[in-house]
């Protein structure tokens, strides 16, 4: 696959952020860095000519835009009023599977407010969806920024744990989920779903360990 479409898409995303969405000059470097991280992730992990291999791990939310948006909002429902117009539009795009366009919009949201954990989390999810479930350096960076902006937010460890489990690092994903479960209140609305996903992941890890032992 030619690099030309990737470079053109990155250039168009940058121009849209600057001229269409009026990103401030001080944020151009951040936007450019995020786009370069995305290209680097493509170089490291993108293999569009190779068919995807099935992964018998807990069901991913990243490929289903509507499910990912709903799960993110459920995990951060106390922050729902903090959503910017950028995020509202980006969520609509993500629900329709337009992950690349959603990521471009979310770059505007994090440039406007770098401390917006939910916007960084949404950006990580959009980049995961755009990369067809691959955890690119850009997506990992977005999840880390979300975690740094709101250490108590359950969203970053949940979605990063899911991403790790889906990309061949189930033990690392399990550690994040176990830590999140340990600090989640008993009446947390996400607790039951997390417990079920953790049990499913434990079963997968045990099965893989048994297969390796044989």
mmCIF file of C-alpha atoms in Angstrom:
data_model
loop_
_atom_site.group_PDB
_atom_site.id
_atom_site.type_symbol
_atom_site.label_atom_id
_atom_site.label_comp_id
_atom_site.label_asym_id
_atom_site.label_seq_id
_atom_site.Cartn_x
_atom_site.Cartn_y
_atom_site.Cartn_z
ATOM 1 C CA UNK A 1 0.000 0.000 0.000
ATOM 2 C CA UNK A 2 1.338 3.441 -0.943
ATOM 3 C CA UNK A 3 2.362 5.934 1.710
ATOM 4 C CA UNK A 4 0.796 8.740 -0.338
ATOM 5 C CA UNK A 5 -2.791 8.364 1.004
ATOM 6 C CA UNK A 6 -1.486 8.275 4.588
ATOM 7 C CA UNK A 7 0.576 11.441 4.132
ATOM 8 C CA UNK A 8 -2.260 13.226 2.335
ATOM 9 C CA UNK A 9 -4.734 12.281 5.082
ATOM 10 C CA UNK A 10 -2.368 13.569 7.771
ATOM 11 C CA UNK A 11 -1.867 16.839 5.890
ATOM 12 C CA UNK A 12 -5.612 17.305 5.413
ATOM 13 C CA UNK A 13 -6.240 16.605 9.111
ATOM 14 C CA UNK A 14 -3.667 19.229 10.094
ATOM 15 C CA UNK A 15 -5.087 21.809 7.686
ATOM 16 C CA UNK A 16 -8.629 21.122 8.918
ATOM 17 C CA UNK A 17 -7.580 21.618 12.535
ATOM 18 C CA UNK A 18 -5.798 24.880 11.718
ATOM 19 C CA UNK A 19 -8.084 26.536 9.182
ATOM 20 C CA UNK A 20 -11.510 24.927 9.610
ATOM 21 C CA UNK A 21 -11.577 24.475 13.377
ATOM 22 C CA UNK A 22 -9.312 27.494 14.081
ATOM 23 C CA UNK A 23 -6.798 25.738 16.307
ATOM 24 C CA UNK A 24 -4.554 28.269 18.028
ATOM 25 C CA UNK A 25 -0.961 28.654 16.809
ATOM 26 C CA UNK A 26 0.305 27.491 20.208
ATOM 27 C CA UNK A 27 -1.395 24.148 19.632
ATOM 28 C CA UNK A 28 -0.034 23.451 16.142
ATOM 29 C CA UNK A 29 2.962 21.619 17.550
ATOM 30 C CA UNK A 30 0.733 19.340 19.637
ATOM 31 C CA UNK A 31 -1.496 18.540 16.661
ATOM 32 C CA UNK A 32 1.503 17.879 14.431
ATOM 33 C CA UNK A 33 3.070 15.610 17.046
ATOM 34 C CA UNK A 34 -0.137 13.596 17.398
ATOM 35 C CA UNK A 35 -0.359 13.140 13.624
ATOM 36 C CA UNK A 36 3.290 12.073 13.426
ATOM 37 C CA UNK A 37 2.652 9.542 16.198
ATOM 38 C CA UNK A 38 -0.229 8.176 14.154
ATOM 39 C CA UNK A 39 2.007 7.798 11.093
ATOM 40 C CA UNK A 40 4.653 6.122 13.244
ATOM 41 C CA UNK A 41 2.030 3.703 14.526
ATOM 42 C CA UNK A 42 1.032 2.910 10.949
ATOM 43 C CA UNK A 43 4.660 2.225 10.084
ATOM 44 C CA UNK A 44 5.111 -0.066 13.082
ATOM 45 C CA UNK A 45 1.815 -1.938 13.062
ATOM 46 C CA UNK A 46 -0.163 -1.191 9.936
ATOM 47 C CA UNK A 47 -0.393 -4.087 7.506
ATOM 48 C CA UNK A 48 -3.422 -3.318 5.317
ATOM 49 C CA UNK A 49 -2.594 -6.083 2.876
ATOM 50 C CA UNK A 50 -2.728 -8.801 5.504
ATOM 51 C CA UNK A 51 -6.041 -10.252 6.615
ATOM 52 C CA UNK A 52 -6.763 -9.972 10.329
ATOM 53 C CA UNK A 53 -6.188 -12.976 12.531
ATOM 54 C CA UNK A 54 -9.000 -13.896 14.920
ATOM 55 C CA UNK A 55 -8.320 -13.204 18.597
ATOM 56 C CA UNK A 56 -10.064 -15.374 21.171
ATOM 57 C CA UNK A 57 -9.964 -12.698 23.855
ATOM 58 C CA UNK A 58 -12.684 -10.596 25.488
ATOM 59 C CA UNK A 59 -14.860 -8.807 22.973
ATOM 60 C CA UNK A 60 -13.437 -5.475 21.870
ATOM 61 C CA UNK A 61 -15.439 -2.271 21.942
ATOM 62 C CA UNK A 62 -13.046 -0.325 19.760
ATOM 63 C CA UNK A 63 -14.414 -1.517 16.415
ATOM 64 C CA UNK A 64 -18.009 -0.658 17.360
ATOM 65 C CA UNK A 65 -18.181 3.124 17.544
ATOM 66 C CA UNK A 66 -21.589 3.261 19.207
ATOM 67 C CA UNK A 67 -20.607 0.718 21.862
ATOM 68 C CA UNK A 68 -17.307 2.487 22.556
ATOM 69 C CA UNK A 69 -18.997 5.874 22.997
ATOM 70 C CA UNK A 70 -21.681 4.401 25.253
ATOM 71 C CA UNK A 71 -19.103 2.560 27.387
ATOM 72 C CA UNK A 72 -16.914 5.643 27.724
ATOM 73 C CA UNK A 73 -19.848 7.793 28.754
ATOM 74 C CA UNK A 74 -20.985 5.168 31.287
ATOM 75 C CA UNK A 75 -17.506 5.089 32.814
ATOM 76 C CA UNK A 76 -17.347 8.850 33.103
ATOM 77 C CA UNK A 77 -20.990 9.820 33.614
ATOM 78 C CA UNK A 78 -20.060 12.292 36.348
ATOM 79 C CA UNK A 79 -18.097 14.235 33.739
ATOM 80 C CA UNK A 80 -20.826 14.305 31.085
ATOM 81 C CA UNK A 81 -21.367 18.046 31.494
ATOM 82 C CA UNK A 82 -17.711 18.735 30.639
ATOM 83 C CA UNK A 83 -18.042 17.662 27.013
ATOM 84 C CA UNK A 84 -17.062 20.288 24.469
ATOM 85 C CA UNK A 85 -18.741 20.836 21.119
ATOM 86 C CA UNK A 86 -15.746 19.118 19.530
ATOM 87 C CA UNK A 87 -16.469 15.951 21.529
ATOM 88 C CA UNK A 88 -20.187 15.964 20.772
ATOM 89 C CA UNK A 89 -19.506 16.086 17.029
ATOM 90 C CA UNK A 90 -16.681 13.532 17.328
ATOM 91 C CA UNK A 91 -18.943 11.092 19.200
ATOM 92 C CA UNK A 92 -21.455 11.316 16.364
ATOM 93 C CA UNK A 93 -18.717 10.524 13.850
ATOM 94 C CA UNK A 94 -17.409 7.623 15.924
ATOM 95 C CA UNK A 95 -20.905 6.133 16.206
ATOM 96 C CA UNK A 96 -20.970 6.022 12.390
ATOM 97 C CA UNK A 97 -17.535 4.418 12.171
ATOM 98 C CA UNK A 98 -15.817 7.609 10.993
ATOM 99 C CA UNK A 99 -12.909 7.133 13.377
ATOM 100 C CA UNK A 100 -10.381 9.183 11.433
ATOM 101 C CA UNK A 101 -12.691 12.189 11.269
ATOM 102 C CA UNK A 102 -13.525 11.763 14.953
ATOM 103 C CA UNK A 103 -9.824 11.757 15.838
ATOM 104 C CA UNK A 104 -9.321 14.991 13.894
ATOM 105 C CA UNK A 105 -12.143 16.664 15.813
ATOM 106 C CA UNK A 106 -10.793 15.410 19.131
ATOM 107 C CA UNK A 107 -7.396 16.907 18.400
ATOM 108 C CA UNK A 108 -9.208 20.228 18.534
ATOM 109 C CA UNK A 109 -10.762 19.313 21.890
ATOM 110 C CA UNK A 110 -7.455 18.410 23.550
ATOM 111 C CA UNK A 111 -5.756 21.447 22.026
ATOM 112 C CA UNK A 112 -8.505 23.630 23.504
ATOM 113 C CA UNK A 113 -8.246 21.926 26.912
ATOM 114 C CA UNK A 114 -5.225 19.622 27.453
ATOM 115 C CA UNK A 115 -6.612 18.671 30.887
ATOM 116 C CA UNK A 116 -9.802 17.179 29.428
ATOM 117 C CA UNK A 117 -9.382 13.504 30.322
ATOM 118 C CA UNK A 118 -12.564 12.412 28.555
ATOM 119 C CA UNK A 119 -11.420 14.015 25.295
ATOM 120 C CA UNK A 120 -8.052 12.255 25.495
ATOM 121 C CA UNK A 121 -9.851 8.972 26.224
ATOM 122 C CA UNK A 122 -12.180 9.470 23.266
ATOM 123 C CA UNK A 123 -9.150 10.252 21.094
ATOM 124 C CA UNK A 124 -7.473 7.017 22.151
ATOM 125 C CA UNK A 125 -10.611 5.053 21.277
ATOM 126 C CA UNK A 126 -10.962 6.814 17.914
ATOM 127 C CA UNK A 127 -7.334 6.047 17.045
ATOM 128 C CA UNK A 128 -7.844 2.400 18.048
ATOM 129 C CA UNK A 129 -10.918 2.184 15.840
ATOM 130 C CA UNK A 130 -9.137 3.889 12.949
ATOM 131 C CA UNK A 131 -6.246 1.408 13.274
ATOM 132 C CA UNK A 132 -8.699 -1.522 13.233
ATOM 133 C CA UNK A 133 -7.919 -2.522 16.816
ATOM 134 C CA UNK A 134 -4.150 -1.960 16.768
ATOM 135 C CA UNK A 135 -2.690 -0.126 19.767
ATOM 136 C CA UNK A 136 -0.634 2.496 17.942
ATOM 137 C CA UNK A 137 1.847 4.775 19.727
ATOM 138 C CA UNK A 138 -0.602 7.640 19.184
ATOM 139 C CA UNK A 139 -3.457 5.759 20.884
ATOM 140 C CA UNK A 140 -1.213 4.740 23.787
ATOM 141 C CA UNK A 141 -0.124 8.370 24.181
ATOM 142 C CA UNK A 142 -3.762 9.506 24.283
ATOM 143 C CA UNK A 143 -4.641 6.939 26.963
ATOM 144 C CA UNK A 144 -1.635 7.980 29.057
ATOM 145 C CA UNK A 145 -2.613 11.645 28.795
ATOM 146 C CA UNK A 146 -6.165 10.764 29.886
ATOM 147 C CA UNK A 147 -4.802 8.876 32.892
ATOM 148 C CA UNK A 148 -2.484 11.769 33.822
ATOM 149 C CA UNK A 149 -5.323 14.306 33.535
ATOM 150 C CA UNK A 150 -7.688 12.313 35.791
ATOM 151 C CA UNK A 151 -5.972 9.510 37.753
ATOM 152 C CA UNK A 152 -9.285 8.488 39.368
ATOM 153 C CA UNK A 153 -11.129 8.123 36.039
ATOM 154 C CA UNK A 154 -11.945 4.437 35.388
ATOM 155 C CA UNK A 155 -11.973 4.915 31.612
ATOM 156 C CA UNK A 156 -8.230 4.960 30.823
ATOM 157 C CA UNK A 157 -7.323 1.695 32.630
ATOM 158 C CA UNK A 158 -10.471 0.012 31.302
ATOM 159 C CA UNK A 159 -9.906 0.850 27.638
ATOM 160 C CA UNK A 160 -6.111 0.533 27.750
ATOM 161 C CA UNK A 161 -6.478 -2.837 29.479
ATOM 162 C CA UNK A 162 -8.879 -3.916 26.746
ATOM 163 C CA UNK A 163 -6.488 -2.693 24.053
ATOM 164 C CA UNK A 164 -3.579 -4.597 25.588
ATOM 165 C CA UNK A 165 -5.645 -7.778 25.870
ATOM 166 C CA UNK A 166 -6.692 -7.469 22.231
ATOM 167 C CA UNK A 167 -3.131 -6.933 20.986
ATOM 168 C CA UNK A 168 -1.312 -9.879 22.492
ATOM 169 C CA UNK A 169 -0.616 -8.587 26.004
ATOM 170 C CA UNK A 170 -3.408 -10.193 28.085
ATOM 171 C CA UNK A 171 -1.391 -10.285 31.321
ATOM 172 C CA UNK A 172 -0.683 -6.555 31.120
ATOM 173 C CA UNK A 173 -4.346 -5.886 30.404
ATOM 174 C CA UNK A 174 -5.378 -8.067 33.323
ATOM 175 C CA UNK A 175 -3.158 -6.113 35.723
ATOM 176 C CA UNK A 176 -4.851 -2.859 34.765
ATOM 177 C CA UNK A 177 -8.334 -4.369 35.123
ATOM 178 C CA UNK A 178 -7.511 -6.003 38.469
ATOM 179 C CA UNK A 179 -6.188 -2.696 39.830
ATOM 180 C CA UNK A 180 -9.289 -0.881 38.564
ATOM 181 C CA UNK A 181 -11.610 -3.466 40.126
ATOM 182 C CA UNK A 182 -9.771 -3.250 43.451
ATOM 183 C CA UNK A 183 -10.402 0.494 43.701
ATOM 184 C CA UNK A 184 -13.912 0.519 42.247
ATOM 185 C CA UNK A 185 -16.760 1.118 44.723
ATOM 186 C CA UNK A 186 -19.070 -1.841 45.278
ATOM 187 C CA UNK A 187 -21.966 0.116 43.772
ATOM 188 C CA UNK A 188 -20.027 1.375 40.734
ATOM 189 C CA UNK A 189 -22.227 0.926 37.629
ATOM 190 C CA UNK A 190 -19.316 -0.506 35.627
ATOM 191 C CA UNK A 191 -18.240 -3.066 38.252
ATOM 192 C CA UNK A 192 -20.371 -6.014 37.096
ATOM 193 C CA UNK A 193 -19.268 -5.654 33.471
ATOM 194 C CA UNK A 194 -15.621 -5.350 34.526
ATOM 195 C CA UNK A 195 -15.882 -8.463 36.724
ATOM 196 C CA UNK A 196 -17.362 -10.435 33.824
ATOM 197 C CA UNK A 197 -14.677 -9.261 31.394
ATOM 198 C CA UNK A 198 -11.916 -10.008 33.911
ATOM 199 C CA UNK A 199 -13.241 -13.535 34.445
ATOM 200 C CA UNK A 200 -13.370 -14.058 30.674
ATOM 201 C CA UNK A 201 -9.804 -12.799 30.325
ATOM 202 C CA UNK A 202 -8.649 -15.084 33.154
ATOM 203 C CA UNK A 203 -10.175 -18.012 31.307
ATOM 204 C CA UNK A 204 -8.351 -17.063 28.120
ATOM 205 C CA UNK A 205 -5.010 -16.693 29.937
ATOM 206 C CA UNK A 206 -5.475 -20.076 31.632
ATOM 207 C CA UNK A 207 -6.311 -21.711 28.315
ATOM 208 C CA UNK A 208 -3.261 -20.201 26.648
ATOM 209 C CA UNK A 209 -1.038 -21.301 29.542
ATOM 210 C CA UNK A 210 -2.389 -24.852 29.264
ATOM 211 C CA UNK A 211 -1.769 -24.888 25.523
ATOM 212 C CA UNK A 212 1.797 -23.708 26.053
ATOM 213 C CA UNK A 213 2.415 -26.343 28.705
ATOM 214 C CA UNK A 214 1.296 -29.075 26.299
#
